CSV table of C-alpha atoms and ligand atoms in Angstrom, one decimal:
chain,number,residue,atom,x,y,z
K,1,MET,CA,-10.5,-36.5,-24.9
K,2,PRO,CA,-13.8,-35.7,-26.4
K,3,ASP,CA,-13.9,-32.3,-24.8
K,4,SER,CA,-11.7,-29.7,-26.4
K,5,ASP,CA,-9.6,-27.7,-23.9
K,6,ASP,CA,-11.0,-24.6,-25.4
K,7,GLU,CA,-14.5,-25.4,-24.4
K,8,HIS,CA,-13.6,-25.3,-20.8
K,9,ALA,CA,-10.8,-22.8,-21.0
K,10,LEU,CA,-11.1,-20.0,-18.5
K,11,THR,CA,-11.2,-16.5,-20.0
K,12,ASN,CA,-10.9,-13.2,-18.2
K,13,ALA,CA,-14.2,-12.1,-19.6
K,14,GLY,CA,-15.9,-15.3,-18.7
K,15,LEU,CA,-14.7,-15.3,-15.1
K,16,PHE,CA,-15.6,-11.6,-14.7
K,17,GLU,CA,-19.1,-12.4,-15.9
K,18,ARG,CA,-19.5,-15.2,-13.4
K,19,ALA,CA,-17.8,-13.1,-10.7
K,20,GLN,CA,-20.2,-10.3,-11.1
K,21,ARG,CA,-23.1,-12.6,-10.5
K,22,VAL,CA,-21.9,-13.7,-7.1
K,23,ILE,CA,-19.5,-10.9,-5.9
K,24,PRO,CA,-20.5,-7.3,-5.9
K,25,GLY,CA,-18.8,-5.7,-8.9
K,26,GLY,CA,-17.0,-9.0,-9.4
K,27,VAL,CA,-14.2,-8.0,-7.0
K,28,ASN,CA,-13.4,-8.4,-3.3
K,29,SER,CA,-11.8,-5.0,-3.1
K,30,PRO,CA,-13.0,-2.1,-5.2
K,31,VAL,CA,-9.5,-1.0,-6.2
K,32,ARG,CA,-9.3,-4.2,-8.3
K,33,ALA,CA,-12.2,-3.2,-10.5
K,34,PHE,CA,-11.5,-1.4,-13.7
K,35,ARG,CA,-14.2,1.2,-13.0
K,36,SER,CA,-12.1,4.3,-13.5
K,37,VAL,CA,-9.9,3.0,-16.4
K,38,GLY,CA,-12.7,1.1,-18.2
K,39,GLY,CA,-12.6,-2.5,-19.4
K,40,SER,CA,-12.6,-5.6,-17.2
K,41,PRO,CA,-9.9,-7.0,-14.9
K,42,TYR,CA,-7.5,-9.8,-15.8
K,43,PHE,CA,-7.9,-12.8,-13.5
K,44,VAL,CA,-4.6,-14.0,-12.2
K,45,ALA,CA,-3.8,-17.7,-12.5
K,46,ARG,CA,-0.3,-17.6,-11.1
K,47,ALA,CA,2.7,-15.4,-10.4
K,48,GLU,CA,6.4,-15.6,-10.0
K,49,GLY,CA,9.0,-12.9,-9.3
K,50,ALA,CA,8.1,-9.7,-11.1
K,51,HIS,CA,5.4,-11.4,-13.3
K,52,VAL,CA,1.8,-12.5,-13.1
K,53,TRP,CA,0.0,-14.6,-15.7
K,54,ASP,CA,-3.7,-14.3,-16.3
K,55,VAL,CA,-6.0,-17.2,-16.8
K,56,GLU,CA,-5.5,-16.8,-20.6
K,57,GLY,CA,-1.8,-17.3,-20.3
K,58,LYS,CA,-0.8,-13.7,-20.9
K,59,ARG,CA,2.2,-12.5,-18.9
K,60,TYR,CA,2.4,-9.1,-17.3
K,61,THR,CA,5.3,-7.3,-15.5
K,62,ASP,CA,3.5,-6.5,-12.3
K,63,PHE,CA,3.8,-3.2,-10.5
K,64,VAL,CA,0.7,-3.8,-8.4
K,65,GLN,CA,2.4,-6.4,-6.3
K,66,SER,CA,-0.7,-6.9,-4.1
K,67,TYR,CA,-0.7,-3.1,-3.5
K,68,GLY,CA,2.5,-3.4,-1.7
K,69,ALA,CA,2.1,-6.6,0.2
K,70,ILE,CA,4.7,-8.2,-2.0
K,71,ILE,CA,8.3,-6.9,-2.0
K,72,ALA,CA,10.5,-10.0,-2.6
K,73,GLY,CA,8.7,-10.9,-5.8
K,74,HIS,CA,5.8,-13.3,-6.2
K,75,ALA,CA,6.1,-16.9,-4.9
K,76,HIS,CA,9.6,-16.2,-3.5
K,77,PRO,CA,10.9,-19.7,-2.6
K,78,VAL,CA,12.0,-18.7,0.9
K,79,ILE,CA,8.5,-17.4,1.7
K,80,VAL,CA,6.7,-20.3,0.0
K,81,GLU,CA,8.8,-22.8,2.0
K,82,ALA,CA,8.2,-21.0,5.3
K,83,VAL,CA,4.4,-21.0,4.6
K,84,ARG,CA,4.5,-24.7,3.6
K,85,GLU,CA,6.3,-25.7,6.7
K,86,ALA,CA,4.1,-23.6,9.0
K,87,ALA,CA,0.9,-25.0,7.4
K,88,GLY,CA,2.0,-28.5,8.1
K,89,ALA,CA,2.1,-27.7,11.8
K,90,GLY,CA,-1.4,-26.3,11.9
K,91,THR,CA,-3.0,-23.1,10.5
K,92,SER,CA,-4.4,-21.4,13.7
K,93,TYR,CA,-4.5,-22.3,17.4
K,94,GLY,CA,-6.0,-19.6,19.6
K,95,ALA,CA,-2.9,-19.8,21.8
K,96,PRO,CA,0.4,-17.9,21.5
K,97,THR,CA,3.3,-19.1,19.3
K,98,GLU,CA,7.0,-18.4,19.1
K,99,ARG,CA,6.7,-16.8,15.7
K,100,GLU,CA,4.5,-14.0,17.1
K,101,VAL,CA,7.3,-13.2,19.5
K,102,LEU,CA,9.9,-13.4,16.8
K,103,LEU,CA,7.9,-11.1,14.5
K,104,ALA,CA,7.3,-8.6,17.3
K,105,GLU,CA,11.0,-8.7,18.2
K,106,ALA,CA,11.9,-8.2,14.6
K,107,ILE,CA,9.7,-5.1,14.3
K,108,CYS,CA,10.9,-3.6,17.5
K,109,GLU,CA,14.5,-4.2,16.5
K,110,ARG,CA,14.0,-2.4,13.2
K,111,VAL,CA,11.8,0.4,14.4
K,112,PRO,CA,13.1,1.8,17.6
K,113,SER,CA,9.9,3.8,18.3
K,114,CYS,CA,8.1,0.5,18.7
K,115,GLU,CA,8.8,-0.9,22.2
K,116,MET,CA,5.8,-3.2,22.0
K,117,VAL,CA,3.8,-4.6,19.1
K,118,ARG,CA,0.2,-6.0,18.8
K,119,LEU,CA,-0.3,-8.2,15.7
K,120,VAL,CA,-3.7,-8.0,13.9
K,121,SER,CA,-4.9,-9.3,10.6
K,122,SER,CA,-5.0,-6.2,8.3
K,123,GLY,CA,-3.8,-2.6,8.0
K,124,THR,CA,-7.4,-1.5,8.6
K,125,GLU,CA,-7.4,-3.3,12.0
K,126,ALA,CA,-4.1,-1.7,12.9
K,127,THR,CA,-5.3,1.9,12.3
K,128,MET,CA,-8.7,1.2,13.9
K,129,THR,CA,-6.9,-0.1,17.0
K,130,ALA,CA,-4.5,2.8,16.9
K,131,ILE,CA,-7.2,5.5,17.1
K,132,ARG,CA,-9.1,3.6,19.8
K,133,LEU,CA,-5.9,3.2,21.8
K,134,ALA,CA,-5.1,6.9,21.3
K,135,ARG,CA,-8.6,7.9,22.5
K,136,GLY,CA,-8.6,5.5,25.4
K,137,HIS,CA,-5.1,6.4,26.4
K,138,THR,CA,-5.6,10.2,26.3
K,139,GLY,CA,-9.3,10.3,27.3
K,140,ARG,CA,-9.9,12.7,24.4
K,141,PRO,CA,-12.3,12.2,21.5
K,142,THR,CA,-10.9,14.0,18.4
K,143,ILE,CA,-8.8,12.4,15.6
K,144,VAL,CA,-7.1,14.6,13.0
K,145,LYS,CA,-6.5,13.0,9.6
K,146,PHE,CA,-5.2,14.5,6.3
K,147,ALA,CA,-7.3,14.6,3.1
K,148,GLY,CA,-6.1,12.1,0.6
K,149,CYS,CA,-4.5,9.8,3.2
K,150,TYR,CA,-6.0,6.3,3.3
K,151,HIS,CA,-6.0,4.5,6.6
K,152,GLY,CA,-8.1,1.4,5.7
K,153,HIS,CA,-11.9,1.2,5.7
K,154,GLY,CA,-12.8,1.8,9.3
K,155,ASP,CA,-15.7,4.1,9.8
K,156,ALA,CA,-13.9,6.9,11.6
K,157,LEU,CA,-11.2,7.2,9.0
K,158,LEU,CA,-13.3,7.0,5.9
K,159,ALA,CA,-13.4,10.7,5.4
K,160,GLU,CA,-11.8,12.3,2.3
K,161,SER,CA,-9.9,9.1,1.9
K,162,GLY,CA,-7.4,8.3,-0.8
K,163,SER,CA,-7.0,5.0,-2.7
K,164,GLY,CA,-10.2,3.4,-4.0
K,165,VAL,CA,-12.3,6.2,-2.4
K,166,ALA,CA,-10.4,8.7,-4.5
K,167,THR,CA,-10.5,6.5,-7.6
K,168,LEU,CA,-14.3,6.2,-7.4
K,169,GLY,CA,-14.5,9.9,-6.8
K,170,LEU,CA,-16.4,9.5,-3.5
K,171,PRO,CA,-16.4,12.0,-0.7
K,172,GLY,CA,-16.4,9.2,1.8
K,173,SER,CA,-18.7,6.2,2.1
K,174,ALA,CA,-22.5,5.7,2.4
K,175,GLY,CA,-23.2,3.8,5.6
K,176,VAL,CA,-20.8,5.9,7.7
K,177,PRO,CA,-23.1,7.9,9.9
K,178,GLU,CA,-22.2,11.5,10.6
K,179,SER,CA,-21.7,10.5,14.2
K,180,ALA,CA,-18.9,8.1,13.3
K,181,VAL,CA,-16.9,10.9,11.7
K,182,ALA,CA,-18.1,13.8,13.9
K,183,GLU,CA,-14.9,13.6,15.8
K,184,THR,CA,-12.6,13.1,12.8
K,185,LEU,CA,-11.1,16.4,11.7
K,186,VAL,CA,-9.9,16.4,8.1
K,187,VAL,CA,-7.2,18.9,7.2
K,188,PRO,CA,-4.9,19.4,4.1
K,189,TYR,CA,-1.8,17.3,3.8
K,190,ASN,CA,1.6,19.1,4.2
K,191,VAL,CA,0.1,21.9,6.4
K,192,VAL,CA,0.6,21.6,10.1
K,193,PRO,CA,-2.8,22.1,11.7
K,194,GLU,CA,-3.5,23.8,15.0
K,195,LEU,CA,-4.5,21.3,17.6
K,196,GLY,CA,-7.0,21.8,20.4
K,197,ASP,CA,-6.9,20.1,23.7
K,198,ASP,CA,-9.6,17.7,22.6
K,199,VAL,CA,-7.3,16.0,20.1
K,200,ALA,CA,-6.3,12.4,21.0
K,201,ALA,CA,-4.2,11.8,17.9
K,202,VAL,CA,-3.0,13.0,14.6
K,203,ILE,CA,-2.8,10.1,12.1
K,204,VAL,CA,-0.7,10.6,8.9
K,205,GLU,CA,0.9,8.6,6.1
K,206,PRO,CA,4.5,10.0,6.6
K,207,VAL,CA,4.8,9.6,2.9
K,208,ALA,CA,1.4,9.8,1.3
K,209,ALA,CA,1.0,6.9,-1.1
K,210,ASN,CA,-2.7,6.6,-1.7
K,211,MET,CA,-3.2,9.9,-3.6
K,212,GLY,CA,-0.4,9.1,-6.0
K,213,LEU,CA,2.9,9.6,-4.2
K,214,VAL,CA,3.1,12.8,-2.2
K,215,PRO,CA,6.2,13.1,-0.1
K,216,PRO,CA,6.1,15.3,3.1
K,217,ALA,CA,7.2,18.9,2.6
K,218,PRO,CA,10.3,19.9,4.6
K,219,GLY,CA,9.3,20.5,8.2
K,220,PHE,CA,5.8,19.0,7.9
K,221,LEU,CA,6.4,15.9,10.0
K,222,GLU,CA,8.6,17.8,12.4
K,223,GLY,CA,5.9,20.4,12.8
K,224,LEU,CA,3.3,17.6,13.5
K,225,ARG,CA,5.6,16.2,16.1
K,226,LYS,CA,5.9,19.5,17.9
K,227,ALA,CA,2.2,20.3,17.5
K,228,CYS,CA,1.3,17.0,19.1
K,229,ASP,CA,3.7,17.4,21.9
K,230,ASP,CA,2.4,20.9,22.6
K,231,ALA,CA,-1.2,19.7,22.6
K,232,GLY,CA,-0.6,16.5,24.5
K,233,ALA,CA,-1.8,14.5,21.5
K,234,LEU,CA,-0.3,11.3,20.1
K,235,LEU,CA,1.3,11.2,16.7
K,236,ILE,CA,0.4,8.1,14.7
K,237,PHE,CA,2.4,7.2,11.6
K,238,ASP,CA,0.4,4.9,9.2
K,239,GLU,CA,3.3,3.0,7.7
K,240,VAL,CA,1.2,0.2,6.2
K,241,ILE,CA,2.8,1.0,2.8
K,242,THR,CA,6.1,2.6,3.8
K,243,GLY,CA,7.0,0.3,6.6
K,244,PHE,CA,9.8,-2.1,5.7
K,245,ARG,CA,9.5,-0.9,2.1
K,246,VAL,CA,11.3,2.4,1.9
K,247,ASP,CA,13.8,1.6,4.5
K,248,ARG,CA,14.6,-1.1,7.1
K,249,GLY,CA,13.2,1.2,9.7
K,250,GLY,CA,10.3,2.6,7.6
K,251,ALA,CA,9.7,6.2,6.6
K,252,GLN,CA,10.4,7.3,10.1
K,253,ALA,CA,14.0,6.1,9.9
K,254,LEU,CA,14.5,8.1,6.6
K,255,LEU,CA,12.7,11.2,7.8
K,256,GLY,CA,14.0,11.3,11.3
K,257,VAL,CA,10.7,12.0,13.0
K,258,THR,CA,9.6,9.7,15.8
K,259,PRO,CA,5.8,8.9,16.2
K,260,ASP,CA,4.2,7.6,19.4
K,261,LEU,CA,2.4,4.8,17.5
K,262,SER,CA,3.0,3.2,14.1
K,263,CYS,CA,0.7,1.0,12.0
K,264,PHE,CA,2.1,-1.7,9.7
K,265,GLY,CA,0.7,-4.2,7.3
K,266,LYS,CA,1.4,-5.3,3.7
K,267,VAL,CA,5.1,-6.1,3.6
K,268,ILE,CA,5.2,-7.7,7.1
K,269,GLY,CA,2.8,-10.4,6.1
K,270,GLY,CA,4.9,-11.5,3.0
K,271,GLY,CA,1.6,-11.6,1.1
K,272,LEU,CA,-0.6,-13.1,3.8
K,273,PRO,CA,-3.2,-11.2,5.8
K,274,ILE,CA,-1.5,-9.3,8.6
K,275,GLY,CA,-1.3,-5.9,10.3
K,276,ALA,CA,0.6,-4.6,13.3
K,277,LEU,CA,0.4,-1.7,15.7
K,278,GLY,CA,3.5,-0.7,17.6
K,279,GLY,CA,4.6,2.1,19.9
K,280,ARG,CA,5.9,3.3,23.2
K,281,ALA,CA,5.4,0.8,26.0
K,282,GLY,CA,3.6,3.4,28.1
K,283,VAL,CA,0.9,3.8,25.4
K,284,MET,CA,0.7,0.2,24.3
K,285,SER,CA,0.2,-0.9,27.9
K,286,SER,CA,-3.3,0.7,27.7
K,287,LEU,CA,-4.3,-2.2,25.4
K,288,ALA,CA,-6.2,-5.2,26.9
K,289,PRO,CA,-5.3,-7.3,28.8
K,290,LEU,CA,-2.9,-4.9,30.4
K,291,GLY,CA,-5.1,-1.8,30.1
K,292,PRO,CA,-8.7,-0.8,29.5
K,293,VAL,CA,-8.6,-0.5,25.6
K,294,TYR,CA,-10.2,-3.6,24.1
K,295,GLN,CA,-8.9,-5.2,21.0
K,296,ALA,CA,-8.9,-8.8,19.9
K,297,GLY,CA,-8.7,-11.2,16.9
K,298,THR,CA,-9.3,-14.9,16.3
K,299,LEU,CA,-6.6,-15.0,13.6
K,300,SER,CA,-4.3,-12.4,15.0
K,301,GLY,CA,-0.7,-13.5,14.8
K,302,ASN,CA,-1.7,-16.3,12.5
K,303,PRO,CA,1.0,-19.0,12.1
K,304,LEU,CA,1.1,-18.8,8.3
K,305,ALA,CA,1.1,-15.0,8.2
K,306,THR,CA,3.9,-14.7,10.8
K,307,ALA,CA,5.9,-17.3,9.0
K,308,ALA,CA,5.6,-15.5,5.7
K,309,GLY,CA,6.3,-12.1,7.3
K,310,LEU,CA,9.4,-13.4,9.1
K,311,ALA,CA,10.6,-14.9,5.9
K,312,ALA,CA,10.0,-11.7,4.0
K,313,LEU,CA,11.9,-9.6,6.6
K,314,SER,CA,14.8,-12.1,6.5
K,315,LEU,CA,15.3,-11.1,2.8
K,316,LEU,CA,15.4,-7.4,3.5
K,317,ASP,CA,18.8,-6.4,4.7
K,318,ASP,CA,20.5,-3.1,4.1
K,319,ALA,CA,21.8,-4.2,0.8
K,320,ALA,CA,18.3,-5.1,-0.4
K,321,TYR,CA,17.0,-1.6,0.5
K,322,ARG,CA,20.0,0.1,-1.3
K,323,MET,CA,19.2,-2.0,-4.4
K,324,LEU,CA,15.5,-1.3,-4.2
K,325,CYS,CA,15.9,2.4,-3.8
K,326,GLY,CA,18.6,2.7,-6.4
K,327,ARG,CA,16.6,0.9,-9.0
K,328,ALA,CA,13.5,2.9,-8.2
K,329,GLU,CA,15.4,6.1,-8.6
K,330,MET,CA,16.8,4.9,-12.0
K,331,PHE,CA,13.4,3.7,-13.2
K,332,ALA,CA,11.9,7.1,-12.3
K,333,GLN,CA,14.5,8.8,-14.4
K,334,TRP,CA,13.9,6.5,-17.3
K,335,LEU,CA,10.1,7.0,-17.1
K,336,THR,CA,10.5,10.8,-16.8
K,337,GLN,CA,12.6,10.7,-20.0
K,338,VAL,CA,10.0,8.5,-21.7
K,339,PHE,CA,7.2,11.0,-21.0
K,340,GLU,CA,9.4,13.9,-22.0
K,341,ASP,CA,10.3,12.2,-25.3
K,342,ALA,CA,6.5,11.6,-25.9
K,343,SER,CA,5.7,15.2,-24.9
K,344,LEU,CA,3.3,14.0,-22.3
K,345,PRO,CA,2.9,16.2,-19.2
K,346,ALA,CA,3.9,13.7,-16.4
K,347,GLN,CA,5.6,13.7,-13.0
K,348,VAL,CA,7.3,10.6,-11.7
K,349,PRO,CA,7.9,11.3,-8.0
K,350,VAL,CA,10.1,8.8,-6.1
K,351,PHE,CA,10.6,8.2,-2.4
K,352,GLY,CA,12.8,5.3,-1.3
K,353,SER,CA,11.6,2.4,-3.3
K,354,LEU,CA,8.2,3.9,-4.1
K,355,LEU,CA,7.2,5.5,-7.4
K,356,GLY,CA,4.3,7.7,-8.3
K,357,LEU,CA,2.8,8.6,-11.6
K,358,TYR,CA,1.0,11.9,-12.0
K,359,PHE,CA,-0.3,13.3,-15.3
K,360,GLY,CA,0.1,17.1,-14.9
K,361,ASP,CA,2.6,19.9,-15.2
K,362,ALA,CA,3.7,20.1,-11.5
K,363,PRO,CA,4.0,17.5,-8.7
K,364,ALA,CA,1.1,17.2,-6.3
K,365,THR,CA,1.6,18.4,-2.8
K,366,ASP,CA,-1.8,17.6,-1.3
K,367,TYR,CA,-5.1,16.0,-2.1
K,368,ALA,CA,-6.4,19.1,-4.0
K,369,SER,CA,-3.5,19.1,-6.3
K,370,ALA,CA,-3.4,15.3,-6.5
K,371,LYS,CA,-6.9,15.4,-7.9
K,372,GLY,CA,-5.6,17.5,-10.7
K,373,THR,CA,-4.1,14.4,-12.3
K,374,ASP,CA,-5.5,13.7,-15.8
K,375,GLU,CA,-7.5,10.6,-15.0
K,376,ALA,CA,-8.6,10.1,-18.6
K,377,LEU,CA,-5.0,10.2,-19.8
K,378,TYR,CA,-4.1,7.7,-17.0
K,379,ALA,CA,-6.8,5.4,-18.2
K,380,ARG,CA,-5.6,5.4,-21.8
K,381,PHE,CA,-2.0,5.0,-20.7
K,382,PHE,CA,-2.9,2.2,-18.3
K,383,HIS,CA,-4.5,0.2,-21.2
K,384,ALA,CA,-1.7,1.0,-23.6
K,385,CYS,CA,0.7,-0.5,-21.0
K,386,LEU,CA,-1.5,-3.5,-20.1
K,387,ASP,CA,-1.8,-4.3,-23.9
K,388,ARG,CA,2.0,-4.5,-23.9
K,389,GLY,CA,2.2,-6.7,-20.8
K,390,VAL,CA,2.9,-4.1,-18.2
K,391,ALA,CA,0.4,-4.0,-15.3
K,392,LEU,CA,0.0,-0.8,-13.4
K,393,ALA,CA,-2.8,-0.4,-10.8
K,394,PRO,CA,-6.2,0.3,-12.4
K,395,GLY,CA,-6.5,3.6,-10.7
K,396,ALA,CA,-4.8,7.0,-11.0
K,397,TYR,CA,-4.2,7.4,-7.2
K,398,GLU,CA,-2.1,4.3,-6.6
K,399,VAL,CA,1.7,4.0,-6.6
K,400,LEU,CA,4.1,1.6,-8.3
K,401,PHE,CA,5.7,-1.1,-6.3
K,402,PRO,CA,9.0,-2.2,-7.9
K,403,GLY,CA,10.4,-5.0,-5.7
K,404,LEU,CA,13.5,-7.2,-5.4
K,405,ALA,CA,12.4,-9.2,-8.4
K,406,HIS,CA,12.3,-6.3,-10.8
K,407,SER,CA,15.8,-6.6,-12.1
K,408,LYS,CA,17.6,-3.8,-13.9
K,409,ASP,CA,17.2,-5.6,-17.2
K,410,GLU,CA,13.5,-6.1,-16.7
K,411,LEU,CA,13.0,-2.4,-15.8
K,412,GLU,CA,14.9,-1.5,-18.9
K,413,ARG,CA,12.7,-3.8,-21.1
K,414,VAL,CA,9.6,-2.3,-19.4
K,415,SER,CA,10.9,1.2,-20.1
K,416,ASP,CA,10.9,0.4,-23.8
K,417,LEU,CA,7.4,-1.0,-23.6
K,418,VAL,CA,6.2,2.0,-21.6
K,419,ALA,CA,7.8,4.3,-24.2
K,420,ALA,CA,5.8,2.7,-26.9
K,421,ALA,CA,2.6,3.0,-24.8
K,422,ALA,CA,3.4,6.7,-24.2
K,423,ARG,CA,3.9,7.3,-27.9
K,424,GLU,CA,0.6,5.6,-28.7
K,425,VAL,CA,-1.2,7.7,-26.1
K,426,ALA,CA,0.5,10.9,-27.1
K,427,GLY,CA,-0.6,10.4,-30.7
K,428,THR,CA,-4.2,10.9,-29.6
K,429,TYR,CA,-3.5,13.3,-26.8
Q,501,LIG,C1,-3.5,-0.5,2.5
Q,501,LIG,C2,-3.5,0.5,3.6
Q,501,LIG,C3,-4.2,0.4,4.7
Q,501,LIG,C4,-5.2,-0.7,4.9
Q,501,LIG,O1,-4.6,-2.0,5.0
Q,501,LIG,P1,-5.6,-3.3,4.7
Q,501,LIG,O2,-4.7,-4.4,5.0
Q,501,LIG,O3,-6.0,-3.1,3.3
Q,501,LIG,O4,-6.7,-3.2,5.6
Q,501,LIG,C5,-4.1,1.3,5.7
Q,501,LIG,N1,-3.2,2.4,5.5
Q,501,LIG,C6,-2.5,2.5,4.4
Q,501,LIG,C7,-1.5,3.7,4.3
Q,501,LIG,C8,-2.6,1.6,3.4
Q,501,LIG,O5,-1.9,1.8,2.3
């Protein structure tokens, strides 16, 4: 071959340069950019289990896991085979399929508060639909959300939002007119607000996972349930991250508080685009075509996404959750020790199988305290880890997603790498 491989070899920097010419910021979701940590992203060539490989052949132990869409590990053979088989039978029809029924049944069976489910194509669509449904069902205008909670990028919910909005230090988004958020009330997390009779719904991440990891204070969710009941408002749990990740029945099963509506996404698509909205039949029946609240989607209930989602759920029995949560707890203890040994002020909160990482002296309890995390320290630690082949999210407000493929041995190996990263960072702290 006259051409050397090198001449055409893809590099992260080369791809990023090309990407920036044709894609704003070089990424199709701002959380993937390295804006807040500096440097430029690695471009993934392939992934398997707990690992991703970039286009230069470097391997990383991956804690991003598609921001929580992957729980069984990358390219799990059961999921890959389900998608392959489904694809061979057609990729989208515009007519209902058996798998949509199976996935809706699987969700209802696992989450008793869901008597009916509508499948959509993303978590954003699920929350957008949930608040439209709540407004349509109650005939009231106001939505209450909590600062630091992220509910996707729909206009009405992009106020004091977590995730990438927090990472980029934005108050909200340009292009969202005041009128779009005029009926969105933003209040502090972990404080039960007083609700007027104009409130259609309170939407909350039952365990906040987009401002780092902030578990609900004792009584917070119970208080929301009561406040909603007293005010005649609906309680919406956004379980797009926590659903089918922290427990078979989501955060609501662990916390014992029952919402009227629940939003899902991420895990239930097995890595393909999906979202779902579920709840009491009396409320869900207000959705078209049964009721007056319109919602639709060309690719809703997509054959590939439902196949992947069903395959993912089939791998998640009680034993799987016990293992996931046990390992997360253990990993959190190891990391806590690592930071202690390096004399770095860090908190590693854990809830179910979710881990947070907060650089500060005390755990965050709301958005104000979450923003106290030392972002500069996170950025240095992030790169020290990445250099050693450990991929955390490139933003201080995301969580870690250890999954079924992160074996005890792998977590132990990672803990040693992270310890070295912590020592390096502490040396210049
Ligand atoms: C990711 C996320 C969403 C949005 O889901 P997309 O599929 O990215 O649209 C909504 N709510 C929460 C809690 C999320 O973490």
